[in-house]
XYZ file of C-alpha atoms in Angstrom:
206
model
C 0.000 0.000 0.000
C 1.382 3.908 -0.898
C -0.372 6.646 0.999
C 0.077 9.791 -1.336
C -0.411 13.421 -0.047
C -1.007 15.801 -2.345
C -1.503 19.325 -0.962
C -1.570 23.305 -2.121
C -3.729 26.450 -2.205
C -7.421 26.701 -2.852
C -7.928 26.507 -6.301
C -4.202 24.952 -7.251
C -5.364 22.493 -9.206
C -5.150 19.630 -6.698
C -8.392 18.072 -7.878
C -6.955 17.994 -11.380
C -3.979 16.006 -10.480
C -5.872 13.666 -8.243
C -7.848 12.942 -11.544
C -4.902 12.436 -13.605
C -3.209 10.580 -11.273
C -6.051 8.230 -10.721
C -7.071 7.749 -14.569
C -3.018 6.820 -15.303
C -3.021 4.535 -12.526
C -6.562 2.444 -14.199
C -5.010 -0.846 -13.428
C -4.418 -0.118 -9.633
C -7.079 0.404 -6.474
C -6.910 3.897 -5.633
C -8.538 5.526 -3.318
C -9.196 9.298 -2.148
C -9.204 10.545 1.104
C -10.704 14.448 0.834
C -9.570 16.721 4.054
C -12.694 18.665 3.525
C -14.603 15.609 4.835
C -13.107 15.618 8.175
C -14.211 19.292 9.327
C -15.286 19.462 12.702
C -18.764 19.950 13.189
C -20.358 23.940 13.756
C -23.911 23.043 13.056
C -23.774 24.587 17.071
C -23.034 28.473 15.387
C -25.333 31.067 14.247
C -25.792 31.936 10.934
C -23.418 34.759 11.570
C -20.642 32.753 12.766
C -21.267 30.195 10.256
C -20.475 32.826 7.542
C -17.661 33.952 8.898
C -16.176 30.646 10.231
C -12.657 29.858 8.712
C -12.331 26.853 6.792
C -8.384 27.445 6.285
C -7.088 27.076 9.757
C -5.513 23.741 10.746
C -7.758 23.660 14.271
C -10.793 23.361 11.955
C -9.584 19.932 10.912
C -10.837 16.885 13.079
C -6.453 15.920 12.597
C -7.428 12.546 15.396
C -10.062 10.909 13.332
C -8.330 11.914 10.111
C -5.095 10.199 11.516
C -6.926 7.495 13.122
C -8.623 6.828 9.726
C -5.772 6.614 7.214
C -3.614 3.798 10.120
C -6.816 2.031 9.719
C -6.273 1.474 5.832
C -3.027 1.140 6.274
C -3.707 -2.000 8.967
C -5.821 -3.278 6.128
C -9.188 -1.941 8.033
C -12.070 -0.269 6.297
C -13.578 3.262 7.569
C -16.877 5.262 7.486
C -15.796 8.128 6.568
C -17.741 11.266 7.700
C -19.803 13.261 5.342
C -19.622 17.019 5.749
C -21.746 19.897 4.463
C -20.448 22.907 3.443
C -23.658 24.742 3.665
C -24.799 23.688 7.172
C -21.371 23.651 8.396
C -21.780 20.529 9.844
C -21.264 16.443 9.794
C -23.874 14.098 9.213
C -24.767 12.238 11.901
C -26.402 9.317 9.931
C -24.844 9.066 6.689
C -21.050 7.791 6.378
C -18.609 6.604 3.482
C -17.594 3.315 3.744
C -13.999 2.963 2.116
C -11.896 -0.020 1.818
C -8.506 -0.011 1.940
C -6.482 -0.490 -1.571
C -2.975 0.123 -3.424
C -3.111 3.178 -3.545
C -4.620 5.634 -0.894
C -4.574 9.488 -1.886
C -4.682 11.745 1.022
C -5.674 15.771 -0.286
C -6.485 19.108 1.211
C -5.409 22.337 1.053
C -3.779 21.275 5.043
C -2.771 17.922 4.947
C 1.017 18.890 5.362
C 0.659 20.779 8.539
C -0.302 17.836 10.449
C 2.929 16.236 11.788
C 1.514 13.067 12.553
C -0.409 12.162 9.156
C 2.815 13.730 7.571
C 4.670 10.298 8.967
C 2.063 8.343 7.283
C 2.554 9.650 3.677
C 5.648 7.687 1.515
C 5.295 10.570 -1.276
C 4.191 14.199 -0.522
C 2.898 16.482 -3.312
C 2.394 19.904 -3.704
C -0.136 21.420 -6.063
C 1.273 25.044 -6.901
C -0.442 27.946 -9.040
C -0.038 31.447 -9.287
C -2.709 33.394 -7.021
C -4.671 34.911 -9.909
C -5.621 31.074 -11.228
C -6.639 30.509 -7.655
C -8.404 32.637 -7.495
C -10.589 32.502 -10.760
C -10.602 28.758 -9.562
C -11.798 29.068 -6.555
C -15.028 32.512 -7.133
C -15.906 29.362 -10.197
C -16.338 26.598 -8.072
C -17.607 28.562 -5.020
C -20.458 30.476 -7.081
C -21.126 27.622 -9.023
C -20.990 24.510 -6.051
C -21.685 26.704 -3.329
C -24.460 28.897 -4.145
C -22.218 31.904 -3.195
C -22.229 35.440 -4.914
C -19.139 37.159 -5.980
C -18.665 39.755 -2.948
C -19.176 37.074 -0.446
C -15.980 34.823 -2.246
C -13.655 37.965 -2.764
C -14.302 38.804 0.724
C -13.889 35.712 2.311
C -10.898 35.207 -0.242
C -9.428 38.794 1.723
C -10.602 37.589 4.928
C -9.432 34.021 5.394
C -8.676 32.270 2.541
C -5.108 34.473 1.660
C -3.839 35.365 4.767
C -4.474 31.172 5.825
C -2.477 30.397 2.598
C 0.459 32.888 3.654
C 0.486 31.820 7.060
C -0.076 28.208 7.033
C -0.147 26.567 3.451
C 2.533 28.367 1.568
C 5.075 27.162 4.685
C 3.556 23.395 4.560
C 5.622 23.709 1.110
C 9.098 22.559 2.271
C 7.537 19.274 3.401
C 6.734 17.949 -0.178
C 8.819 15.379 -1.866
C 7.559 17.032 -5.320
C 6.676 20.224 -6.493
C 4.092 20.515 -9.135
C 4.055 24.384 -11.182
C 1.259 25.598 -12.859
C -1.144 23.723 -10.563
C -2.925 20.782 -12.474
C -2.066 21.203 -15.941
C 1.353 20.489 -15.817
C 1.080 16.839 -17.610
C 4.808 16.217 -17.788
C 4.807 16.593 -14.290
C 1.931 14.203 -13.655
C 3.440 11.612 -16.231
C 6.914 11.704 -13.461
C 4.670 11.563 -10.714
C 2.924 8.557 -12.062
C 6.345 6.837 -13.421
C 7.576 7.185 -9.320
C 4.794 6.002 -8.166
C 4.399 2.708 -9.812
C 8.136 2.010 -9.325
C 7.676 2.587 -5.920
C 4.618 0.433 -5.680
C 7.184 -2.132 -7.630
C 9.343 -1.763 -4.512
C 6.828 -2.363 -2.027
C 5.483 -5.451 -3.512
């Protein structure tokens, strides 16, 4: 079994080279571990603080489960992975994700590398980098589009959080990756290396 982290801004591109990675690896069993299920539950806020609640601070990750999880795959266990909402802020409490453990588990988030102890679990670390325009086109898209938010609401949460998080806490995570991807998810030469290492290194573990 690999565990991959691959890690970077909002709106890097990481989704993109979790796709790419998955579609070259076809003949494998990969599975994908999002960060952005493991928020803690807020459902307790107002609608105030749920609007202004930061989603890019490392204490809004549920790190014990999240660690807890990924040793379970790695023991050859299989999880129910929590389902979180975006919208109500919070985690279901009847509806889980049962995943199984495989070849190949991919581990991605925008904070994944400022966990020390899920860190040690990773045998390659990626990071997704773009420049902060493209993130930010990226990330008003998906936001307005999967989020059912308008365009002041992004660019100020973008000012408010989402920035000064990524100066202060992503941009630093950098120094832990084994690889450095430019130009965020489009960068196919970079992908087709990735892939190469990864398959020998599945070689070498098997």
């Amino acid at each position: 079994m690999l565990v991959i982290g691959i890690a970077g801004g909002s709106g890097s591109g990481k989704t993109t080279v979790v796709k790419a990675i998955t579609e070259q690896l076809h003949d494998k069993r990969v599975v994908v571990i999002p960060q952005d299920a493991y928020y803690k539950d807020s459902s307790d806020l107002s609608d105030e603080e749920k609007r202004n609640h930061n989603f890019d601070h490392p204490d809004a990750i549920d790190w014990e489960l999240l660690c807890k999880q990924l040793s379970d795959l790695k023991k050859g266990r299989a999880i129910e992975q929590p389902v979180y909402s975006y919208i109500s802020c919070s985690r279901s409490k009847t509806e889980t994700v049962r995943v199984e453990p495989a070849d190949v588990i991919i581990i991605e988030g925008i904070l994944i590398f400022t966990c020390k102890r899920l860190r040690e679990q990773m045998d390659i670390k990626i990071f997704v980098d773009a420049d902060d325009d493209d993130r930010l086109m990226r990330v008003m898209a998906r936001d307005i589009s999967e989020r059912g938010k308008d365009v002041h609401w992004v660019i100020e949460r973008y000012s408010r959080t989402v920035k000064p998080m990524y100066l202060q806490f992503i941009e630093p995570s950098k120094r832990y990756a084994d690889i450095i991807i430019p130009q965020g998810g489009h960068n196919k030469v970079a992908i087709d290396v990735i892939t190469a290492t990864i398959e020998k290194s599945l070689k070498d573990k098997f």
